[in-house]
Coordinates of C-alpha atoms in Angstrom, one line a residue:
X20 CA 28.4 89.1 -11.3
X21 CA 31.3 87.2 -9.6
X22 CA 29.3 87.3 -6.3
X23 CA 26.3 85.8 -8.2
X24 CA 28.5 83.0 -9.6
X25 CA 29.9 82.3 -6.2
X26 CA 26.4 82.0 -4.8
X27 CA 25.3 79.7 -7.6
X28 CA 28.4 77.5 -7.1
X29 CA 27.8 77.3 -3.4
X30 CA 24.2 76.3 -3.9
X31 CA 25.3 73.5 -6.3
X32 CA 27.8 72.2 -3.8
X33 CA 25.2 72.2 -1.0
X34 CA 22.6 70.5 -3.2
X35 CA 25.2 67.9 -4.4
X36 CA 26.2 67.2 -0.8
X37 CA 22.6 66.6 0.2
X38 CA 21.6 64.4 -2.7
X39 CA 24.6 62.2 -3.7
X40 CA 25.7 61.0 -0.3
X41 CA 22.2 59.9 0.3
X42 CA 22.2 58.0 -2.9
X43 CA 25.5 56.4 -2.1
X44 CA 24.4 55.6 1.4
X45 CA 21.3 54.0 0.0
X46 CA 23.2 52.0 -2.6
X47 CA 25.9 50.9 -0.1
X48 CA 23.2 50.0 2.4
X49 CA 21.6 47.7 -0.2
X50 CA 24.9 46.2 -1.2
X51 CA 25.8 45.6 2.5
X52 CA 22.4 44.1 3.2
X53 CA 22.7 41.8 0.1
X54 CA 26.2 40.8 1.1
X55 CA 25.1 40.1 4.7
X56 CA 22.2 38.0 3.4
X57 CA 24.5 36.0 1.1
X58 CA 27.4 35.5 3.4
X59 CA 26.1 35.1 6.9
X60 CA 29.0 33.9 8.9
X61 CA 28.6 32.7 12.5
X62 CA 31.0 30.8 14.7
X63 CA 30.2 27.5 16.2
X64 CA 32.3 26.6 19.3
X65 CA 32.4 23.2 20.9
X66 CA 32.6 22.2 24.6
X67 CA 33.7 18.6 24.4
X68 CA 33.5 18.2 28.2
X69 CA 36.6 16.1 28.7
X70 CA 36.8 14.8 25.1
X71 CA 39.3 15.7 22.5
X72 CA 39.5 19.4 21.7
X73 CA 37.4 20.6 18.7
X74 CA 38.3 23.5 16.5
X75 CA 35.6 26.3 16.2
X76 CA 33.8 26.2 12.9
X77 CA 32.6 29.2 10.8
X78 CA 29.4 28.7 8.9
X79 CA 28.5 29.9 5.4
X80 CA 25.1 31.4 5.0
X81 CA 24.3 30.3 8.6
X82 CA 24.2 26.6 7.7
X83 CA 26.1 24.2 9.9
X84 CA 27.5 21.7 7.4
X85 CA 30.2 20.1 9.6
X86 CA 30.4 18.7 13.1
X87 CA 33.4 17.1 14.7
X88 CA 33.4 13.7 16.5
X89 CA 35.4 13.9 19.7
X90 CA 36.6 10.9 21.6
X91 CA 37.1 10.2 25.3
X92 CA 38.5 7.1 27.1
X93 CA 35.8 5.1 28.7
X94 CA 32.9 7.0 27.0
X95 CA 30.9 6.9 23.9
X96 CA 30.0 10.1 22.1
X97 CA 26.2 10.7 21.8
X98 CA 26.1 13.9 19.9
X99 CA 26.2 17.7 20.2
X100 CA 23.5 19.6 22.1
X101 CA 22.6 23.2 22.6
X102 CA 22.3 22.4 26.3
X103 CA 22.3 19.2 28.3
X104 CA 18.6 19.3 29.0
X105 CA 17.8 18.9 25.3
X106 CA 16.4 15.6 24.3
X107 CA 17.2 16.0 20.6
X108 CA 20.8 16.4 19.3
X109 CA 21.9 19.2 17.1
X110 CA 21.7 18.1 13.4
X111 CA 23.9 18.8 10.4
X112 CA 22.2 21.3 8.1
X113 CA 20.7 23.3 10.9
X114 CA 20.7 27.0 10.0
X115 CA 21.8 29.3 12.9
X116 CA 21.4 33.1 13.1
X117 CA 24.0 33.8 15.8
X118 CA 27.2 32.5 17.2
X119 CA 26.4 29.2 18.9
X120 CA 28.0 27.0 21.5
X121 CA 27.4 23.2 21.4
X122 CA 28.0 20.8 24.2
X123 CA 29.0 17.2 24.0
X124 CA 26.9 14.5 25.6
X125 CA 28.6 11.2 26.7
X126 CA 27.6 7.7 27.7
X127 CA 30.0 6.1 30.1
X128 CA 30.9 2.4 29.9
X129 CA 30.1 1.1 33.4
X130 CA 31.1 -2.2 35.1
X131 CA 32.2 -1.8 38.7
X132 CA 29.5 0.8 39.2
X133 CA 26.9 -2.0 38.8
X134 CA 25.8 -4.5 41.4
X135 CA 25.5 -8.1 40.2
X136 CA 23.8 -11.4 41.2
X137 CA 24.6 -14.9 40.1
X138 CA 21.9 -16.8 38.3
X139 CA 21.2 -20.6 38.3
X140 CA 23.1 -20.9 34.9
X141 CA 26.1 -19.2 36.3
X142 CA 25.7 -16.0 34.4
X143 CA 25.3 -12.5 35.9
X144 CA 22.2 -10.4 36.4
X145 CA 22.5 -6.7 36.9
X146 CA 20.5 -5.7 40.0
X147 CA 21.3 -2.0 40.0
X148 CA 23.9 0.7 39.2
X149 CA 25.4 3.8 40.7
X150 CA 25.0 6.3 38.0
X151 CA 25.2 9.5 40.1
X152 CA 26.6 12.4 38.1
X153 CA 26.2 10.5 34.8
X154 CA 23.8 11.4 32.0
X155 CA 24.0 8.1 30.0
X156 CA 25.5 4.7 30.5
X157 CA 26.5 1.6 28.5
X158 CA 26.1 -1.7 30.4
X159 CA 28.7 -4.4 30.2
X160 CA 28.4 -7.6 28.2
X161 CA 30.6 -9.4 30.7
X162 CA 31.7 -9.0 34.3
X163 CA 34.9 -10.8 35.5
X164 CA 34.9 -12.8 32.3
X165 CA 31.3 -14.1 32.8
X166 CA 28.4 -13.1 30.6
X167 CA 25.8 -10.6 31.8
X168 CA 22.4 -12.0 30.6
X169 CA 19.7 -10.3 32.5
X170 CA 18.5 -7.0 34.0
X171 CA 17.0 -7.5 37.4
X172 CA 13.6 -6.5 38.8
X173 CA 13.4 -2.7 39.3
X174 CA 17.2 -2.4 38.6
X175 CA 16.8 1.0 37.0
X176 CA 13.3 2.0 38.1
X177 CA 12.9 5.8 38.4
X178 CA 16.3 6.5 36.9
X179 CA 16.8 10.0 35.4
X180 CA 19.4 9.1 32.7
X181 CA 19.2 10.3 29.1
X182 CA 20.0 6.9 27.6
X183 CA 20.8 3.4 28.6
X184 CA 22.5 1.0 26.2
X185 CA 22.0 -2.7 26.9
X186 CA 24.5 -5.3 25.5
X187 CA 23.4 -8.1 23.0
X188 CA 24.0 -10.7 25.7
X189 CA 20.8 -9.7 27.6
X190 CA 18.2 -12.4 27.2
X191 CA 15.8 -11.2 29.9
X192 CA 14.5 -7.8 31.1
X193 CA 13.0 -8.2 34.6
X194 CA 9.8 -6.9 36.1
X195 CA 9.7 -3.1 36.6
X196 CA 13.3 -3.0 35.4
X197 CA 13.0 0.5 33.9
X198 CA 9.6 1.6 35.3
X199 CA 9.1 5.4 35.3
X200 CA 12.6 5.9 33.9
X201 CA 13.0 9.3 32.2
X202 CA 15.4 8.0 29.5
X203 CA 14.6 8.9 25.9
X204 CA 16.6 5.9 24.5
X205 CA 16.7 2.4 25.9
X206 CA 17.4 -0.4 23.4
X207 CA 16.0 -3.9 23.5
X208 CA 19.0 -6.1 22.5
X209 CA 18.8 -8.5 19.6
X210 CA 18.9 -11.6 21.8
X211 CA 16.3 -10.6 24.4
X212 CA 13.6 -13.2 24.7
X213 CA 11.5 -12.0 27.6
X214 CA 10.4 -8.5 28.6
X215 CA 8.9 -8.6 32.2
X216 CA 5.8 -7.2 33.7
X217 CA 5.8 -3.3 33.8
X218 CA 9.3 -3.4 32.5
X219 CA 9.0 0.0 30.8
X220 CA 5.8 1.2 32.4
X221 CA 5.6 5.0 32.6
X222 CA 8.6 5.7 30.4
X223 CA 6.9 8.7 28.9
X224 CA 10.0 10.0 27.0
X225 CA 11.0 6.7 25.5
X226 CA 11.3 7.1 21.8
X227 CA 10.4 4.3 19.3
X228 CA 11.7 0.9 20.3
X229 CA 12.6 -2.1 18.1
X230 CA 11.3 -5.4 19.4
X231 CA 13.6 -8.0 17.8
X232 CA 12.6 -11.3 16.3
X233 CA 14.0 -13.0 19.4
X234 CA 11.4 -11.6 21.8
X235 CA 8.9 -14.3 22.7
X236 CA 7.1 -12.9 25.7
X237 CA 6.0 -9.4 26.7
X238 CA 4.6 -9.1 30.2
X239 CA 1.5 -7.3 31.4
X240 CA 1.7 -3.5 31.4
X241 CA 5.2 -3.8 29.9
X242 CA 4.9 -0.5 28.0
X243 CA 1.9 1.0 29.7
X244 CA 1.9 4.8 29.3
X245 CA 4.9 5.0 26.9
X246 CA 3.4 8.1 25.2
X247 CA 6.1 8.6 22.5
X248 CA 5.9 5.1 20.9
X249 CA 4.5 5.4 17.4
X250 CA 4.9 1.9 15.9
X251 CA 5.3 -1.7 16.9
X252 CA 6.6 -4.6 14.9
X253 CA 6.3 -7.9 16.8
X254 CA 7.1 -10.7 14.3
X255 CA 7.8 -13.7 16.6
X256 CA 6.2 -12.7 19.9
X257 CA 4.2 -15.7 21.4
X258 CA 2.6 -14.1 24.5
X259 CA 1.5 -10.5 25.2
X260 CA 0.2 -9.8 28.6
X261 CA -2.8 -7.6 29.5
X262 CA -2.5 -3.8 29.1
X263 CA 0.9 -4.3 27.6
X264 CA 0.7 -1.2 25.4
X265 CA -2.3 0.5 27.1
X266 CA -2.3 4.3 26.9
X267 CA 0.5 4.5 24.4
X268 CA -1.4 7.5 23.2
X269 CA 0.8 8.3 20.1
X270 CA 0.9 4.7 18.8
X271 CA -0.3 4.7 15.2
X272 CA 0.3 1.2 13.8
X273 CA 1.3 -2.3 15.0
X274 CA 2.0 -5.7 13.5
X275 CA 1.5 -8.9 15.4
X276 CA 2.9 -12.0 13.6
X277 CA 1.3 -15.4 13.3
X278 CA 3.2 -16.8 16.4
X279 CA 1.2 -14.9 19.0
X280 CA -1.0 -17.6 20.6
X281 CA -1.8 -15.7 23.9
X282 CA -3.1 -12.2 24.1
X283 CA -4.3 -10.6 27.3
X284 CA -7.2 -8.1 27.7
X285 CA -6.8 -4.4 27.0
X286 CA -3.5 -4.7 25.2
X287 CA -4.2 -1.5 23.3
X288 CA -6.5 0.2 25.8
X289 CA -6.6 4.0 25.4
X290 CA -4.4 4.0 22.2
X291 CA -6.5 6.7 20.6
X292 CA -4.3 7.2 17.5
X293 CA -3.9 3.5 16.7
X294 CA -5.5 3.4 13.2
X295 CA -4.6 -0.1 12.1
X296 CA -3.3 -3.4 13.6
X297 CA -2.0 -5.9 11.1
X298 CA -2.2 -9.5 12.2
X299 CA -0.5 -12.6 10.8
X300 CA -3.4 -14.9 11.7
X301 CA -6.3 -15.0 9.3
X302 CA -8.7 -14.7 12.3
X303 CA -8.6 -14.2 16.0
X304 CA -6.9 -17.1 17.9
X305 CA -8.9 -18.8 20.6
X306 CA -6.5 -17.8 23.3
X307 CA -6.8 -14.1 22.6
X308 CA -9.0 -12.4 25.1
X309 CA -12.2 -11.1 23.5
X310 CA -11.4 -7.5 24.7
X311 CA -7.8 -7.6 23.7
X312 CA -8.1 -4.4 21.7
X313 CA -10.7 -2.8 24.0
X314 CA -11.9 -0.4 21.3
X315 CA -8.5 1.1 21.1
X316 CA -8.1 0.2 17.4
X317 CA -9.5 1.8 14.2
X318 CA -9.4 -1.4 12.2
X319 CA -7.7 -4.9 12.0
X320 CA -6.3 -6.5 8.9
X321 CA -6.0 -10.3 9.2
X322 CA -3.8 -12.6 7.2
X323 CA -0.7 -10.4 6.9
X324 CA 2.7 -12.0 6.3
X325 CA 6.0 -10.3 6.8
X326 CA 7.5 -10.5 3.4
X327 CA 10.5 -8.3 4.1
X328 CA 11.7 -6.2 6.9
X329 CA 8.4 -4.3 7.6
X330 CA 6.8 -5.1 4.2
X331 CA 3.5 -6.8 4.8
X332 CA 1.5 -8.7 2.2
X333 CA -1.4 -11.1 2.2
X334 CA -2.6 -13.8 -0.2
X335 CA -6.0 -13.3 -1.8
X336 CA -8.6 -16.0 -2.6
X337 CA -7.6 -16.1 -6.2
X338 CA -3.9 -16.8 -5.2
X339 CA -2.7 -13.3 -6.1
X340 CA -0.9 -11.1 -3.6
X341 CA -2.0 -7.8 -2.1
X342 CA 0.6 -5.4 -0.8
X343 CA -0.7 -4.5 2.7
X344 CA 1.7 -2.1 4.4
X345 CA 5.0 -0.4 4.6
X346 CA 5.7 -0.5 8.3
X347 CA 9.0 1.4 8.1
X348 CA 9.9 4.5 6.1
X349 CA 12.2 3.8 3.1
X350 CA 14.8 6.3 1.9
X351 CA 14.6 7.8 -1.6
X352 CA 12.9 5.9 -4.4
X353 CA 10.7 2.9 -3.8
X354 CA 8.7 0.4 -5.8
X355 CA 5.8 -1.9 -4.8
X356 CA 7.0 -5.5 -5.5
X357 CA 5.5 -7.2 -8.6
X358 CA 6.1 -10.7 -7.2
X359 CA 6.2 -12.3 -3.8
X360 CA 7.0 -16.0 -3.2
X361 CA 6.5 -16.6 -6.9
X362 CA 3.0 -15.1 -6.9
X363 CA 1.9 -11.9 -8.6
X364 CA 1.2 -8.7 -6.6
X365 CA -1.9 -7.2 -8.1
X366 CA -3.1 -4.6 -5.6
X367 CA -2.0 -2.1 -3.0
X368 CA -4.2 -2.2 0.1
X369 CA -6.0 0.6 1.9
X370 CA -3.6 2.8 4.0
X371 CA -0.6 0.7 2.8
X372 CA 2.0 3.6 2.7
X373 CA 0.1 6.2 4.6
X374 CA 2.5 8.9 5.9
X375 CA 5.7 7.2 4.8
X376 CA 7.4 10.6 4.6
X377 CA 10.8 9.5 3.2
X378 CA 9.7 8.2 -0.1
X379 CA 10.8 10.6 -2.9
X380 CA 10.0 8.6 -6.1
X381 CA 7.3 6.0 -6.5
X382 CA 7.1 3.5 -9.4
X383 CA 4.0 1.3 -9.5
X384 CA 4.7 -2.1 -11.3
X385 CA 2.6 -3.1 -14.3
X386 CA 1.2 -6.0 -12.4
X387 CA -0.9 -3.7 -10.2
X388 CA -4.6 -3.4 -11.0
X389 CA -5.9 -1.6 -8.0
X390 CA -4.7 1.0 -5.5
X391 CA -6.7 1.3 -2.3
X392 CA -8.1 4.0 -0.1
X393 CA -5.5 6.4 1.3
X394 CA -2.8 4.0 0.0
X395 CA -0.1 6.8 -0.4
X396 CA -1.9 9.5 1.5
X397 CA 0.3 12.0 3.3
X398 CA 3.6 10.8 1.8
X399 CA 4.8 14.3 2.1
X400 CA 8.2 13.8 0.4
X401 CA 7.1 12.2 -2.8
X402 CA 8.1 14.3 -5.8
X403 CA 7.1 12.1 -8.8
X404 CA 5.0 9.0 -9.4
X405 CA 4.7 6.6 -12.3
X406 CA 1.3 4.8 -12.8
X407 CA 1.2 2.1 -15.6
X408 CA -1.9 1.4 -17.7
X409 CA -2.5 -1.8 -15.8
X410 CA -4.0 0.2 -12.9
X411 CA -7.7 0.3 -13.7
X412 CA -8.9 1.3 -10.2
X413 CA -7.7 4.0 -7.8
X414 CA -9.8 4.5 -4.7
X415 CA -10.5 7.8 -2.8
X416 CA -7.6 9.8 -1.6
X417 CA -5.0 7.3 -2.7
X418 CA -2.5 10.1 -3.4
X419 CA -4.1 12.9 -1.3
X420 CA -2.1 15.4 0.7
X421 CA 1.2 14.5 -1.0
X422 CA 2.3 18.1 -0.6
X423 CA 5.7 17.8 -2.4
X424 CA 4.3 16.0 -5.4
X425 CA 5.3 17.8 -8.6
X426 CA 4.5 15.3 -11.4
X427 CA 2.3 12.2 -11.9
X428 CA 3.2 10.2 -15.0
X429 CA 0.3 8.1 -16.3
X430 CA 0.7 5.6 -19.1
X431 CA -3.0 5.8 -20.0
X432 CA -4.1 8.7 -22.3
X433 CA -7.0 9.8 -20.1
X434 CA -8.4 9.2 -16.6
X435 CA -10.0 5.8 -16.4
X436 CA -13.7 5.5 -15.4
X437 CA -12.9 3.5 -12.2
X438 CA -10.4 6.1 -10.9
X439 CA -12.1 8.1 -8.0
X440 CA -12.5 11.8 -8.7
X441 CA -10.7 12.3 -5.4
X442 CA -7.7 10.0 -6.1
X443 CA -5.2 12.9 -6.0
X444 CA -7.2 15.2 -3.7
X445 CA -5.3 18.2 -2.4
X446 CA -2.3 17.8 -4.8
X447 CA -1.3 20.5 -7.2
X448 CA 0.9 18.1 -9.2
X449 CA 0.9 18.1 -13.0
X450 CA -0.6 15.0 -14.5
X451 CA 1.1 13.8 -17.7
X452 CA -1.3 11.5 -19.6
X453 CA 0.0 9.1 -22.3
X454 CA 3.4 9.0 -20.8
X455 CA 5.8 6.5 -22.4
X456 CA 8.3 5.1 -20.0
X457 CA 11.8 4.8 -21.1
X458 CA 13.4 1.3 -21.0

């Protein structure tokens, strides 16, 4: 009997050893996995490359929510990069899955490295620069106490820098000044009046540029083949040379103000993605070449005025105002204006806000009667929209492909007859009819 009990006890011990450790192991494995998922900790180290030392940073859940800003005498910090060949800097909020080393990129303030010439007005022109071993440079506003006002012909042609920062004192950029330069960033200063022939031709990596209101002349082929340009805003330009933006194959929209009296041929030749050009004039000026667009444009909207920075409107025959385009993305909430220059805004034009991807909340004023074709199409960040009862007509695809849209608040109790059946095509947003807006 005792032997039998011993055998039974031994069997129970063996069975327990086989079953319970497995269960514990399974539970612990789940717990550890859950803990690992919830507290992913990775270390970010920083190579400041001559700048002030930066303390390593440990992430929570893999998200990098802090980045230091080092300093270095004679240099400007450009950002952190995974490696120096990267064109785009490492951004806050990036989620990493391993320990990561970031490298600082710097722009050097240059002066004596540049070669200068004296112009007729006594100011300096930069004819070239010794940038060997540098990745980015900042050009001087003065040399020996005298203003630097121009970039000379072919001064930086073929350079392989990451970025070049020009001072506000520059009024003229010479012919071929940056031709075939590999830089991603070159600014056009606020006081620049003339951009020479082929000045930026072949700058295939050049990201969007801002043409200031001071620029009066853009030479022929000035931006020919700048494949990364997406938008142009030329408010006060008076002369644009032939092929100025030819084969800017990613260019999507452009505005030409009512000051441009001379336009060469083929300005937008080969711009296959250019859907719309907004023009300040009400019709083509006599000194614009007949083939200025050279079939490189989807459509042209005449009679547009720059009401605000990048807000385009036009006056209708009845004296009312139509909101035509939002040339720049706006952050967060936005509203179409209800009045411009003392006149009522009554409609939103076709394609007005197409693909403005930073708008999160949209409120239509109660002066608006009509919303045009594709007006807010592809506004991928919009979460909610308010449409007043004054809107009696909404055209096809006005709010199509707004993929983040959750709720559309409509003041009317049911869908009006003149609203297209496709007005919110491709949106799963909830439509609240009969919504009463709080004061």
